[in-house]
Coordinates of C-alpha atoms in Angstrom, one line a residue:
M183 CA 44.9 -155.8 37.2
S184 CA 42.4 -158.8 36.8
G185 CA 41.1 -158.1 33.3
H186 CA 37.6 -157.8 34.6
E187 CA 37.4 -154.1 34.7
E188 CA 34.1 -152.1 34.1
P189 CA 34.2 -150.6 30.6
G190 CA 34.8 -146.8 30.4
Y191 CA 32.4 -144.4 29.0
V192 CA 34.2 -144.3 25.6
D193 CA 33.9 -148.0 25.2
R194 CA 30.3 -147.8 26.1
F195 CA 29.6 -145.1 23.7
V196 CA 31.5 -147.0 20.9
G197 CA 29.5 -150.2 21.7
A198 CA 26.3 -148.4 21.6
C199 CA 27.1 -146.7 18.2
L200 CA 28.1 -150.3 16.7
R201 CA 24.7 -151.6 18.1
V202 CA 22.8 -148.8 16.4
L203 CA 24.6 -149.1 13.2
G204 CA 24.0 -153.1 13.2
G205 CA 20.3 -152.3 13.9
A206 CA 20.1 -149.8 11.0
L207 CA 21.8 -152.2 8.6
A208 CA 19.5 -155.1 9.6
L209 CA 16.4 -152.8 9.2
Y210 CA 17.7 -151.7 5.7
V211 CA 18.2 -155.3 4.7
A212 CA 14.9 -156.4 6.0
V213 CA 13.1 -153.5 4.0
Y214 CA 15.0 -154.5 0.9
L215 CA 14.0 -158.2 1.2
V216 CA 10.4 -157.2 1.6
Q217 CA 10.5 -155.1 -1.4
S218 CA 12.2 -157.5 -3.6
I219 CA 11.0 -160.7 -2.6
L220 CA 7.9 -160.8 -0.5
W221 CA 5.7 -158.4 -2.4
P222 CA 5.3 -160.6 -5.5
L223 CA 4.6 -163.4 -3.1
I224 CA 2.0 -161.5 -1.0
L225 CA 0.3 -160.3 -4.3
I226 CA 0.3 -163.9 -5.7
V227 CA -1.2 -165.2 -2.4
G228 CA -3.5 -162.4 -1.8
G229 CA -4.8 -162.7 -5.4
G230 CA -5.4 -166.4 -5.0
A231 CA -7.3 -165.7 -1.6
L232 CA -9.5 -163.0 -3.5
A233 CA -10.4 -165.2 -6.3
W234 CA -11.3 -168.2 -3.8
L235 CA -13.6 -165.7 -1.9
V236 CA -15.2 -164.4 -5.1
V237 CA -16.0 -168.2 -5.9
V238 CA -17.3 -168.7 -2.5
V239 CA -19.5 -165.7 -2.6
I240 CA -20.9 -166.6 -6.1
R241 CA -21.7 -170.1 -5.2
T242 CA -23.5 -169.1 -1.9
L243 CA -25.7 -166.4 -3.8
R244 CA -26.6 -168.9 -6.5
E245 CA -27.7 -171.6 -4.1
R246 CA -29.8 -169.2 -2.1
W247 CA -31.9 -167.8 -5.0

């Protein structure tokens, strides 16, 4: 036996299950981070962009009239 055998069906199944579990855990952590950290940041940046857009629109309308 050289140690380079093809893995059996049980080993493949266990590996696939562990990959699915790892992917689900990574997805859970990503959703948690988005909910806890990024939403306030997105709201702050979005609010700043909206305020800037309002100022640009008001200045444009005042200069045309």
